[in-house]
Each structure stands twice: as structure tokens, then as C-alpha cells.
């Protein structure tokens, strides 16, 4: 793994060139870094979650937000008193620019390895959405990621005292991945889940009721079963407002509620398509 280096300024850095400038005002609303529980922290924003895990033998980031967010994420890590060179892995939830855009800069500036599903890794290497992505017609590319490790469904990534389990949760993309781990304070321990987006959204003209959409509908159903079954004391969702108010949801049944929200949105979307009321 490389040694952390000082990142160039945002203005002249191709890896942090701003994207989605108007939406970024909401997505990147600044928030202070916050301890969630045990050795888990939040270092992200009002509209995009980024988590940090201190394993005792290195740090793990979860998600990378937009390209221009990378310096702010690293500043939040420093504000917690951590050294950037201790970031060993960055876990990816999906190959879309709002969650993966900052990964290339974060990996470069820390020497960390990005970890993703096989389908997710394909998108991160290309810095582009897959040809079958429901949002493909929106266009847009982001900085490609070179240093990648592929992980499978149910596989664990172990570093120090923490074991982080990968859970494929496709639907929003076929490469989406959620992550879970145990955080402890003394003898009290909680299961934390960082969930990928489960929003059934698309560019205009796409139909989930089409033959091309059928694998995505089936993928959503698979993800609902996964989320329903997860032990989930604290839920962090890729877009925090999808999980409820605030930066995380610690209410009983948070992951099941997250899945149920998507079930309702998908059912409405399918009904609207059949009624001909979708663009």
C-alpha cells in the first residue's frame, strides 16, 4: 500500500473536479464528524453518508461521495485525530458518481484499497454506469478507480478487531453492496449496517416492467429479503434521508423499515408504469 500524500487543491485536481454542482449543495451539506458507537464514526454530509471504522490496526472508510467531497472527508477524519495513512480500505456501495465519485481521490491520497462487488468493481474501473443501468441515460462519468479488491456476498473483510461482512443488495444497480459490522463500548455491542441505496429510480423512458427491467425487479426482491434478515441495531443509509430523520436510524426494525420503504416505492412505480403515468 502506498504512503499518504498531500492532495492537490480542488481547483486543479482532475480527481476532485466538481460534479452535480447544484445537487451537491444539498448532498454535501457540511456536518461535523460524529461518533456513532464504539469505534464507528460518521464523516460525511447532510445528504450523503460516509462512515469511518477504527479497527485498532487501521481505518476503514465506507463510501466516497462526490469527487469534490474527498478533501472534506479527509479533513473530517483528521478532525477526529486519525492519521490518513492508517486508512487501509474504502468500501463501495454502488457504481454511481454520487457515492463512488470521490473514491479515486481518497484511494490516491491514503494508499487505501477500494473494495466492491464484482459488478460494482467493473463500474468503478470504468468510472461509468453499466450499459443496463436504469439511470444510464442521465450520462456522466467519474474518476476511475485503479486499486480494487472484489468481495463476494457474505464474505468478510477482517482488519484488526473488526470483521465487516459484505451483503449484495442489488436493484438500484446490479453492483450494489451493503456492509455490516459489530461495534462495542465495553460489554455493550451493536450491529451496524451501512445500506446501499434501494431507490427504484431511473432516467426518463426506462421501464421496470420491460424485459430489461425484470432482472432489476428480481434483484430488489432479493435485497428486501437480505435487509429483512439482517441484525440491525443501527442503520446508516447511503442517502441518510432514506432511513428517516437525522444521520442514522437506531429504532428497532430499522433495516426492515428501509426495505419496506423501497417495496412501497417499487410497487407504486410498477403500477404507474402499467397505468402509463411514468415519463
PDB file of C-alpha atoms in Angstrom:
ATOM      1  CA  UNK A   1       0.000   0.000   0.000  1.00  0.00           C
ATOM      2  CA  UNK A   2       1.232   3.484  -0.802  1.00  0.00           C
ATOM      3  CA  UNK A   3       2.029   6.303   1.532  1.00  0.00           C
ATOM      4  CA  UNK A   4      -0.473   9.114   2.006  1.00  0.00           C
ATOM      5  CA  UNK A   5       0.461  12.254   0.130  1.00  0.00           C
ATOM      6  CA  UNK A   6      -0.807  15.795   0.257  1.00  0.00           C
ATOM      7  CA  UNK A   7      -3.677  16.160  -2.240  1.00  0.00           C
ATOM      8  CA  UNK A   8      -3.580  18.921  -4.828  1.00  0.00           C
ATOM      9  CA  UNK A   9      -6.072  21.760  -4.477  1.00  0.00           C
ATOM     10  CA  UNK A  10      -9.606  21.002  -5.650  1.00  0.00           C
ATOM     11  CA  UNK A  11      -9.376  23.648  -8.373  1.00  0.00           C
ATOM     12  CA  UNK A  12      -6.571  21.935 -10.322  1.00  0.00           C
ATOM     13  CA  UNK A  13      -7.131  18.297  -9.367  1.00  0.00           C
ATOM     14  CA  UNK A  14      -8.809  16.102 -12.025  1.00  0.00           C
ATOM     15  CA  UNK A  15      -9.830  13.579  -9.347  1.00  0.00           C
ATOM     16  CA  UNK A  16     -11.794  16.153  -7.347  1.00  0.00           C
ATOM     17  CA  UNK A  17     -13.297  18.174 -10.201  1.00  0.00           C
ATOM     18  CA  UNK A  18     -16.829  19.115  -9.064  1.00  0.00           C
ATOM     19  CA  UNK A  19     -19.825  17.156 -10.326  1.00  0.00           C
ATOM     20  CA  UNK A  20     -23.579  17.739  -9.934  1.00  0.00           C
ATOM     21  CA  UNK A  21     -22.854  21.219  -8.624  1.00  0.00           C
ATOM     22  CA  UNK A  22     -26.468  22.208  -7.961  1.00  0.00           C
ATOM     23  CA  UNK A  23     -27.445  18.930  -6.251  1.00  0.00           C
ATOM     24  CA  UNK A  24     -24.157  18.963  -4.359  1.00  0.00           C
ATOM     25  CA  UNK A  25     -25.386  21.926  -2.327  1.00  0.00           C
ATOM     26  CA  UNK A  26     -27.861  19.568  -0.651  1.00  0.00           C
ATOM     27  CA  UNK A  27     -25.886  16.340  -0.859  1.00  0.00           C
ATOM     28  CA  UNK A  28     -22.714  17.855   0.601  1.00  0.00           C
ATOM     29  CA  UNK A  29     -24.324  20.000   3.277  1.00  0.00           C
ATOM     30  CA  UNK A  30     -21.497  20.130   5.849  1.00  0.00           C
ATOM     31  CA  UNK A  31     -21.840  18.314   9.149  1.00  0.00           C
ATOM     32  CA  UNK A  32     -19.195  17.815  11.853  1.00  0.00           C
ATOM     33  CA  UNK A  33     -17.678  14.356  12.217  1.00  0.00           C
ATOM     34  CA  UNK A  34     -19.604  12.371  14.809  1.00  0.00           C
ATOM     35  CA  UNK A  35     -19.001   9.261  16.869  1.00  0.00           C
ATOM     36  CA  UNK A  36     -21.800   6.808  16.184  1.00  0.00           C
ATOM     37  CA  UNK A  37     -20.985   3.947  18.562  1.00  0.00           C
ATOM     38  CA  UNK A  38     -17.794   2.304  19.735  1.00  0.00           C
ATOM     39  CA  UNK A  39     -15.134   2.783  17.084  1.00  0.00           C
ATOM     40  CA  UNK A  40     -17.580   3.793  14.320  1.00  0.00           C
ATOM     41  CA  UNK A  41     -17.838   7.405  13.184  1.00  0.00           C
ATOM     42  CA  UNK A  42     -19.711   9.445  10.597  1.00  0.00           C
ATOM     43  CA  UNK A  43     -17.516  11.684   8.426  1.00  0.00           C
ATOM     44  CA  UNK A  44     -19.985  12.527   5.679  1.00  0.00           C
ATOM     45  CA  UNK A  45     -22.626  15.073   4.879  1.00  0.00           C
ATOM     46  CA  UNK A  46     -26.262  16.037   5.173  1.00  0.00           C
ATOM     47  CA  UNK A  47     -27.253  14.203   2.001  1.00  0.00           C
ATOM     48  CA  UNK A  48     -24.527  11.595   1.503  1.00  0.00           C
ATOM     49  CA  UNK A  49     -23.283   9.247   4.215  1.00  0.00           C
ATOM     50  CA  UNK A  50     -19.643   8.305   4.719  1.00  0.00           C
ATOM     51  CA  UNK A  51     -18.594   6.138   7.675  1.00  0.00           C
ATOM     52  CA  UNK A  52     -15.232   5.534   9.337  1.00  0.00           C
ATOM     53  CA  UNK A  53     -14.320   2.423  11.342  1.00  0.00           C
ATOM     54  CA  UNK A  54     -11.284   2.270  13.627  1.00  0.00           C
ATOM     55  CA  UNK A  55     -10.299  -1.404  13.745  1.00  0.00           C
ATOM     56  CA  UNK A  56      -7.337  -0.943  16.095  1.00  0.00           C
ATOM     57  CA  UNK A  57      -4.976  -1.940  13.285  1.00  0.00           C
ATOM     58  CA  UNK A  58      -6.084   0.509  10.640  1.00  0.00           C
ATOM     59  CA  UNK A  59      -9.070   2.518   9.459  1.00  0.00           C
ATOM     60  CA  UNK A  60     -11.849   1.645   7.009  1.00  0.00           C
ATOM     61  CA  UNK A  61     -13.957   4.208   5.139  1.00  0.00           C
ATOM     62  CA  UNK A  62     -17.370   3.348   3.730  1.00  0.00           C
ATOM     63  CA  UNK A  63     -18.318   5.212   0.528  1.00  0.00           C
ATOM     64  CA  UNK A  64     -16.700   8.221  -1.114  1.00  0.00           C
ATOM     65  CA  UNK A  65     -19.465  10.687  -2.057  1.00  0.00           C
ATOM     66  CA  UNK A  66     -18.823  13.104  -4.961  1.00  0.00           C
ATOM     67  CA  UNK A  67     -15.318  13.804  -6.308  1.00  0.00           C
ATOM     68  CA  UNK A  68     -15.162  17.252  -4.718  1.00  0.00           C
ATOM     69  CA  UNK A  69     -16.085  15.733  -1.337  1.00  0.00           C
ATOM     70  CA  UNK A  70     -12.809  13.849  -0.904  1.00  0.00           C
ATOM     71  CA  UNK A  71     -10.843  16.703   0.734  1.00  0.00           C
ATOM     72  CA  UNK A  72     -13.744  17.355   3.132  1.00  0.00           C
ATOM     73  CA  UNK A  73     -13.976  13.674   4.077  1.00  0.00           C
ATOM     74  CA  UNK A  74     -10.254  13.554   4.806  1.00  0.00           C
ATOM     75  CA  UNK A  75     -10.479  16.787   6.813  1.00  0.00           C
ATOM     76  CA  UNK A  76     -13.202  15.176   8.938  1.00  0.00           C
ATOM     77  CA  UNK A  77     -11.020  12.108   9.506  1.00  0.00           C
ATOM     78  CA  UNK A  78      -8.163  14.359  10.638  1.00  0.00           C
ATOM     79  CA  UNK A  79     -10.521  16.323  12.902  1.00  0.00           C
ATOM     80  CA  UNK A  80     -11.229  13.085  14.788  1.00  0.00           C
ATOM     81  CA  UNK A  81      -7.490  12.773  15.453  1.00  0.00           C
ATOM     82  CA  UNK A  82      -6.746   9.990  12.960  1.00  0.00           C
ATOM     83  CA  UNK A  83      -3.829   9.740  10.531  1.00  0.00           C
ATOM     84  CA  UNK A  84      -4.813   9.403   6.875  1.00  0.00           C
ATOM     85  CA  UNK A  85      -2.087   6.858   6.214  1.00  0.00           C
ATOM     86  CA  UNK A  86      -3.926   4.484   8.560  1.00  0.00           C
ATOM     87  CA  UNK A  87      -6.874   4.196   6.132  1.00  0.00           C
ATOM     88  CA  UNK A  88      -6.381   0.718   4.658  1.00  0.00           C
ATOM     89  CA  UNK A  89      -9.682   0.028   2.876  1.00  0.00           C
ATOM     90  CA  UNK A  90     -12.538   2.031   1.357  1.00  0.00           C
ATOM     91  CA  UNK A  91     -15.782   0.081   0.922  1.00  0.00           C
ATOM     92  CA  UNK A  92     -18.026   0.970  -2.013  1.00  0.00           C
ATOM     93  CA  UNK A  93     -21.820   0.706  -2.009  1.00  0.00           C
ATOM     94  CA  UNK A  94     -22.521   1.332  -5.697  1.00  0.00           C
ATOM     95  CA  UNK A  95     -21.015   2.405  -9.031  1.00  0.00           C
ATOM     96  CA  UNK A  96     -22.729   5.811  -9.272  1.00  0.00           C
ATOM     97  CA  UNK A  97     -20.908   9.134  -9.138  1.00  0.00           C
ATOM     98  CA  UNK A  98     -22.673  10.414  -6.007  1.00  0.00           C
ATOM     99  CA  UNK A  99     -21.220   7.552  -3.928  1.00  0.00           C
ATOM    100  CA  UNK A 100     -18.178   6.489  -5.956  1.00  0.00           C
ATOM    101  CA  UNK A 101     -17.012   9.812  -7.379  1.00  0.00           C
ATOM    102  CA  UNK A 102     -14.617  10.504  -4.505  1.00  0.00           C
ATOM    103  CA  UNK A 103     -13.117   7.000  -4.316  1.00  0.00           C
ATOM    104  CA  UNK A 104     -10.215   7.589  -6.735  1.00  0.00           C
ATOM    105  CA  UNK A 105      -9.005  10.678  -4.876  1.00  0.00           C
ATOM    106  CA  UNK A 106      -9.459   9.047  -1.475  1.00  0.00           C
ATOM    107  CA  UNK A 107      -7.526   5.962  -2.577  1.00  0.00           C
ATOM    108  CA  UNK A 108      -4.742   8.063  -4.067  1.00  0.00           C
ATOM    109  CA  UNK A 109      -4.376  10.299  -1.039  1.00  0.00           C
ATOM    110  CA  UNK A 110      -4.375   7.486   1.526  1.00  0.00           C
ATOM    111  CA  UNK A 111      -2.941   4.484  -0.316  1.00  0.00           C
ATOM    112  CA  UNK A 112      -6.086   2.514   0.563  1.00  0.00           C
ATOM    113  CA  UNK A 113      -7.608  -0.303  -1.480  1.00  0.00           C
ATOM    114  CA  UNK A 114     -11.210   0.094  -2.649  1.00  0.00           C
ATOM    115  CA  UNK A 115     -13.437  -2.950  -2.013  1.00  0.00           C
ATOM    116  CA  UNK A 116     -16.564  -3.646  -4.069  1.00  0.00           C
ATOM    117  CA  UNK A 117     -18.759  -6.371  -5.550  1.00  0.00           C
ATOM    118  CA  UNK A 118     -17.675  -7.844  -8.897  1.00  0.00           C
ATOM    119  CA  UNK A 119     -20.280  -5.824 -10.810  1.00  0.00           C
ATOM    120  CA  UNK A 120     -19.524  -2.763  -8.735  1.00  0.00           C
ATOM    121  CA  UNK A 121     -15.796  -3.096  -9.422  1.00  0.00           C
ATOM    122  CA  UNK A 122     -16.471  -3.170 -13.171  1.00  0.00           C
ATOM    123  CA  UNK A 123     -18.186   0.197 -12.915  1.00  0.00           C
ATOM    124  CA  UNK A 124     -15.515   1.686 -10.674  1.00  0.00           C
ATOM    125  CA  UNK A 125     -12.745   0.637 -13.085  1.00  0.00           C
ATOM    126  CA  UNK A 126     -14.622   2.269 -15.951  1.00  0.00           C
ATOM    127  CA  UNK A 127     -15.756   5.302 -13.964  1.00  0.00           C
ATOM    128  CA  UNK A 128     -19.132   4.898 -15.648  1.00  0.00           C
ATOM    129  CA  UNK A 129     -22.543   3.296 -15.239  1.00  0.00           C
ATOM    130  CA  UNK A 130     -23.187  -0.156 -16.671  1.00  0.00           C
ATOM    131  CA  UNK A 131     -24.979  -0.422 -20.010  1.00  0.00           C
ATOM    132  CA  UNK A 132     -28.016  -1.973 -18.284  1.00  0.00           C
ATOM    133  CA  UNK A 133     -28.241   0.680 -15.536  1.00  0.00           C
ATOM    134  CA  UNK A 134     -31.748   2.221 -15.280  1.00  0.00           C
ATOM    135  CA  UNK A 135     -30.106   5.648 -14.907  1.00  0.00           C
ATOM    136  CA  UNK A 136     -27.726   5.259 -17.871  1.00  0.00           C
ATOM    137  CA  UNK A 137     -29.471   7.918 -19.974  1.00  0.00           C
ATOM    138  CA  UNK A 138     -28.594  10.535 -17.362  1.00  0.00           C
ATOM    139  CA  UNK A 139     -24.997  10.211 -18.575  1.00  0.00           C
ATOM    140  CA  UNK A 140     -21.943  11.316 -16.642  1.00  0.00           C
ATOM    141  CA  UNK A 141     -18.663   9.696 -15.730  1.00  0.00           C
ATOM    142  CA  UNK A 142     -16.407   9.995 -12.685  1.00  0.00           C
ATOM    143  CA  UNK A 143     -12.725   9.326 -11.897  1.00  0.00           C
ATOM    144  CA  UNK A 144     -11.906   5.662 -12.439  1.00  0.00           C
ATOM    145  CA  UNK A 145     -10.549   3.562  -9.578  1.00  0.00           C
ATOM    146  CA  UNK A 146      -7.409   1.502 -10.210  1.00  0.00           C
ATOM    147  CA  UNK A 147      -6.684  -0.244  -6.893  1.00  0.00           C
ATOM    148  CA  UNK A 148      -9.586  -2.619  -6.302  1.00  0.00           C
ATOM    149  CA  UNK A 149     -10.409  -5.753  -4.366  1.00  0.00           C
ATOM    150  CA  UNK A 150     -13.509  -7.753  -5.270  1.00  0.00           C
ATOM    151  CA  UNK A 151     -15.549  -9.292  -2.467  1.00  0.00           C
ATOM    152  CA  UNK A 152     -18.472 -11.719  -2.636  1.00  0.00           C
ATOM    153  CA  UNK A 153     -21.858 -11.886  -0.970  1.00  0.00           C
ATOM    154  CA  UNK A 154     -21.456 -12.963   2.662  1.00  0.00           C
ATOM    155  CA  UNK A 155     -17.674 -12.677   2.539  1.00  0.00           C
ATOM    156  CA  UNK A 156     -15.952 -10.980   5.479  1.00  0.00           C
ATOM    157  CA  UNK A 157     -13.187  -8.396   5.417  1.00  0.00           C
ATOM    158  CA  UNK A 158     -11.193  -8.618   8.650  1.00  0.00           C
ATOM    159  CA  UNK A 159      -8.872  -5.906   9.899  1.00  0.00           C
ATOM    160  CA  UNK A 160      -7.739  -5.641  13.496  1.00  0.00           C
ATOM    161  CA  UNK A 161     -10.601  -6.383  15.863  1.00  0.00           C
ATOM    162  CA  UNK A 162     -13.368  -5.744  13.310  1.00  0.00           C
ATOM    163  CA  UNK A 163     -14.980  -8.134  10.839  1.00  0.00           C
ATOM    164  CA  UNK A 164     -17.014  -6.399   8.140  1.00  0.00           C
ATOM    165  CA  UNK A 165     -19.438  -8.543   6.134  1.00  0.00           C
ATOM    166  CA  UNK A 166     -20.450  -7.784   2.553  1.00  0.00           C
ATOM    167  CA  UNK A 167     -24.102  -8.189   1.527  1.00  0.00           C
ATOM    168  CA  UNK A 168     -25.083  -7.876  -2.117  1.00  0.00           C
ATOM    169  CA  UNK A 169     -28.156  -5.629  -2.242  1.00  0.00           C
ATOM    170  CA  UNK A 170     -28.831  -5.080  -5.958  1.00  0.00           C
ATOM    171  CA  UNK A 171     -31.729  -3.271  -7.551  1.00  0.00           C
ATOM    172  CA  UNK A 172     -30.742   0.384  -7.643  1.00  0.00           C
ATOM    173  CA  UNK A 173     -27.718  -1.019  -9.501  1.00  0.00           C
ATOM    174  CA  UNK A 174     -26.838  -4.666 -10.030  1.00  0.00           C
ATOM    175  CA  UNK A 175     -23.470  -4.000  -8.372  1.00  0.00           C
ATOM    176  CA  UNK A 176     -24.786  -2.534  -5.121  1.00  0.00           C
ATOM    177  CA  UNK A 177     -23.319  -3.766  -1.845  1.00  0.00           C
ATOM    178  CA  UNK A 178     -24.249  -3.165   1.803  1.00  0.00           C
ATOM    179  CA  UNK A 179     -21.922  -3.726   4.753  1.00  0.00           C
ATOM    180  CA  UNK A 180     -22.373  -4.796   8.382  1.00  0.00           C
ATOM    181  CA  UNK A 181     -20.099  -4.988  11.434  1.00  0.00           C
ATOM    182  CA  UNK A 182     -20.159  -5.101  15.219  1.00  0.00           C
ATOM    183  CA  UNK A 183     -19.242  -2.031  17.277  1.00  0.00           C
ATOM    184  CA  UNK A 184     -18.701  -2.278  21.031  1.00  0.00           C
ATOM    185  CA  UNK A 185     -18.423   0.060  24.006  1.00  0.00           C
ATOM    186  CA  UNK A 186     -17.233  -2.029  26.915  1.00  0.00           C
ATOM    187  CA  UNK A 187     -19.517  -5.067  27.068  1.00  0.00           C
ATOM    188  CA  UNK A 188     -22.293  -3.365  25.078  1.00  0.00           C
ATOM    189  CA  UNK A 189     -22.210  -4.235  21.381  1.00  0.00           C
ATOM    190  CA  UNK A 190     -24.382  -3.171  18.440  1.00  0.00           C
ATOM    191  CA  UNK A 191     -24.720  -4.436  14.888  1.00  0.00           C
ATOM    192  CA  UNK A 192     -24.249  -1.587  12.428  1.00  0.00           C
ATOM    193  CA  UNK A 193     -25.453  -1.771   8.828  1.00  0.00           C
ATOM    194  CA  UNK A 194     -24.367   0.651   6.091  1.00  0.00           C
ATOM    195  CA  UNK A 195     -27.012   0.082   3.426  1.00  0.00           C
ATOM    196  CA  UNK A 196     -26.687   0.828  -0.261  1.00  0.00           C
ATOM    197  CA  UNK A 197     -29.435   2.818  -1.922  1.00  0.00           C
ATOM    198  CA  UNK A 198     -32.619   0.874  -2.649  1.00  0.00           C
ATOM    199  CA  UNK A 199     -34.387   3.618  -4.595  1.00  0.00           C
ATOM    200  CA  UNK A 200     -36.202   2.306  -7.714  1.00  0.00           C
ATOM    201  CA  UNK A 201     -35.439   5.357  -9.860  1.00  0.00           C
ATOM    202  CA  UNK A 202     -34.460   5.698 -13.494  1.00  0.00           C
ATOM    203  CA  UNK A 203     -33.918   8.088 -16.345  1.00  0.00           C
ATOM    204  CA  UNK A 204     -36.948   9.041 -18.456  1.00  0.00           C
ATOM    205  CA  UNK A 205     -38.100   6.302 -20.804  1.00  0.00           C
ATOM    206  CA  UNK A 206     -36.889   3.362 -18.730  1.00  0.00           C
ATOM    207  CA  UNK A 207     -39.451   0.759 -17.717  1.00  0.00           C
ATOM    208  CA  UNK A 208     -39.034  -1.694 -14.850  1.00  0.00           C
ATOM    209  CA  UNK A 209     -41.997  -3.563 -16.370  1.00  0.00           C
ATOM    210  CA  UNK A 210     -39.968  -4.244 -19.548  1.00  0.00           C
ATOM    211  CA  UNK A 211     -37.888  -7.335 -20.231  1.00  0.00           C
ATOM    212  CA  UNK A 212     -34.771  -5.277 -19.465  1.00  0.00           C
ATOM    213  CA  UNK A 213     -36.259  -4.232 -16.143  1.00  0.00           C
ATOM    214  CA  UNK A 214     -37.220  -7.722 -14.968  1.00  0.00           C
ATOM    215  CA  UNK A 215     -33.747  -8.576 -13.553  1.00  0.00           C
ATOM    216  CA  UNK A 216     -33.814  -5.367 -11.529  1.00  0.00           C
ATOM    217  CA  UNK A 217     -37.232  -6.115 -10.046  1.00  0.00           C
ATOM    218  CA  UNK A 218     -35.976  -9.582  -9.077  1.00  0.00           C
ATOM    219  CA  UNK A 219     -32.822  -8.007  -7.656  1.00  0.00           C
ATOM    220  CA  UNK A 220     -34.841  -5.629  -5.482  1.00  0.00           C
ATOM    221  CA  UNK A 221     -36.816  -8.576  -4.118  1.00  0.00           C
ATOM    222  CA  UNK A 222     -33.575 -10.354  -3.241  1.00  0.00           C
ATOM    223  CA  UNK A 223     -32.329  -7.244  -1.448  1.00  0.00           C
ATOM    224  CA  UNK A 224     -35.541  -6.908   0.548  1.00  0.00           C
ATOM    225  CA  UNK A 225     -35.084 -10.451   1.854  1.00  0.00           C
ATOM    226  CA  UNK A 226     -31.487  -9.623   2.774  1.00  0.00           C
ATOM    227  CA  UNK A 227     -32.382  -6.429   4.610  1.00  0.00           C
ATOM    228  CA  UNK A 228     -35.285  -8.109   6.413  1.00  0.00           C
ATOM    229  CA  UNK A 229     -32.949 -10.805   7.747  1.00  0.00           C
ATOM    230  CA  UNK A 230     -30.051  -8.610   8.880  1.00  0.00           C
ATOM    231  CA  UNK A 231     -29.410  -7.999  12.539  1.00  0.00           C
ATOM    232  CA  UNK A 232     -29.561  -4.237  12.548  1.00  0.00           C
ATOM    233  CA  UNK A 233     -29.237  -2.122  15.692  1.00  0.00           C
ATOM    234  CA  UNK A 234     -28.086   0.970  13.820  1.00  0.00           C
ATOM    235  CA  UNK A 235     -28.761   1.724  10.161  1.00  0.00           C
ATOM    236  CA  UNK A 236     -26.710   4.139   8.082  1.00  0.00           C
ATOM    237  CA  UNK A 237     -28.118   4.554   4.580  1.00  0.00           C
ATOM    238  CA  UNK A 238     -26.159   5.878   1.612  1.00  0.00           C
ATOM    239  CA  UNK A 239     -28.605   8.801   1.437  1.00  0.00           C
ATOM    240  CA  UNK A 240     -29.450   9.415   5.107  1.00  0.00           C
ATOM    241  CA  UNK A 241     -32.960  10.747   4.477  1.00  0.00           C
ATOM    242  CA  UNK A 242     -33.934   7.348   3.029  1.00  0.00           C
ATOM    243  CA  UNK A 243     -33.582   5.833   6.513  1.00  0.00           C
ATOM    244  CA  UNK A 244     -35.511   8.527   8.387  1.00  0.00           C
ATOM    245  CA  UNK A 245     -34.618  11.746  10.136  1.00  0.00           C
ATOM    246  CA  UNK A 246     -31.048  12.508  11.085  1.00  0.00           C
ATOM    247  CA  UNK A 247     -27.804  10.801  10.087  1.00  0.00           C
ATOM    248  CA  UNK A 248     -28.767   7.246  11.111  1.00  0.00           C
ATOM    249  CA  UNK A 249     -31.692   5.163  12.369  1.00  0.00           C
ATOM    250  CA  UNK A 250     -31.333   3.316  15.664  1.00  0.00           C
ATOM    251  CA  UNK A 251     -35.001   2.408  16.057  1.00  0.00           C
ATOM    252  CA  UNK A 252     -35.960  -1.290  16.281  1.00  0.00           C
ATOM    253  CA  UNK A 253     -36.575  -2.767  12.853  1.00  0.00           C
ATOM    254  CA  UNK A 254     -34.661  -0.029  11.016  1.00  0.00           C
ATOM    255  CA  UNK A 255     -33.414  -2.300   8.223  1.00  0.00           C
ATOM    256  CA  UNK A 256     -36.841  -3.883   7.734  1.00  0.00           C
ATOM    257  CA  UNK A 257     -38.378  -0.414   7.543  1.00  0.00           C
ATOM    258  CA  UNK A 258     -35.740   0.564   4.983  1.00  0.00           C
ATOM    259  CA  UNK A 259     -36.695  -2.410   2.825  1.00  0.00           C
ATOM    260  CA  UNK A 260     -40.400  -1.734   3.296  1.00  0.00           C
ATOM    261  CA  UNK A 261     -39.962   1.857   2.106  1.00  0.00           C
ATOM    262  CA  UNK A 262     -38.412   0.581  -1.115  1.00  0.00           C
ATOM    263  CA  UNK A 263     -41.093  -2.094  -1.528  1.00  0.00           C
ATOM    264  CA  UNK A 264     -43.722   0.630  -1.476  1.00  0.00           C
ATOM    265  CA  UNK A 265     -41.833   2.827  -3.943  1.00  0.00           C
ATOM    266  CA  UNK A 266     -41.255  -0.077  -6.323  1.00  0.00           C
ATOM    267  CA  UNK A 267     -44.899  -1.193  -6.159  1.00  0.00           C
ATOM    268  CA  UNK A 268     -46.012   2.356  -6.956  1.00  0.00           C
ATOM    269  CA  UNK A 269     -43.522   2.641  -9.793  1.00  0.00           C
ATOM    270  CA  UNK A 270     -44.689  -0.631 -11.368  1.00  0.00           C
ATOM    271  CA  UNK A 271     -48.342   0.407 -11.010  1.00  0.00           C
ATOM    272  CA  UNK A 272     -47.656   3.813 -12.537  1.00  0.00           C
ATOM    273  CA  UNK A 273     -45.851   2.229 -15.478  1.00  0.00           C
ATOM    274  CA  UNK A 274     -48.790  -0.078 -16.105  1.00  0.00           C
ATOM    275  CA  UNK A 275     -51.132   2.919 -15.893  1.00  0.00           C
ATOM    276  CA  UNK A 276     -48.976   4.855 -18.360  1.00  0.00           C
ATOM    277  CA  UNK A 277     -48.267   7.745 -15.987  1.00  0.00           C
ATOM    278  CA  UNK A 278     -44.455   7.500 -15.994  1.00  0.00           C
ATOM    279  CA  UNK A 279     -42.309   9.609 -18.346  1.00  0.00           C
TER     280      UNK A 279
END
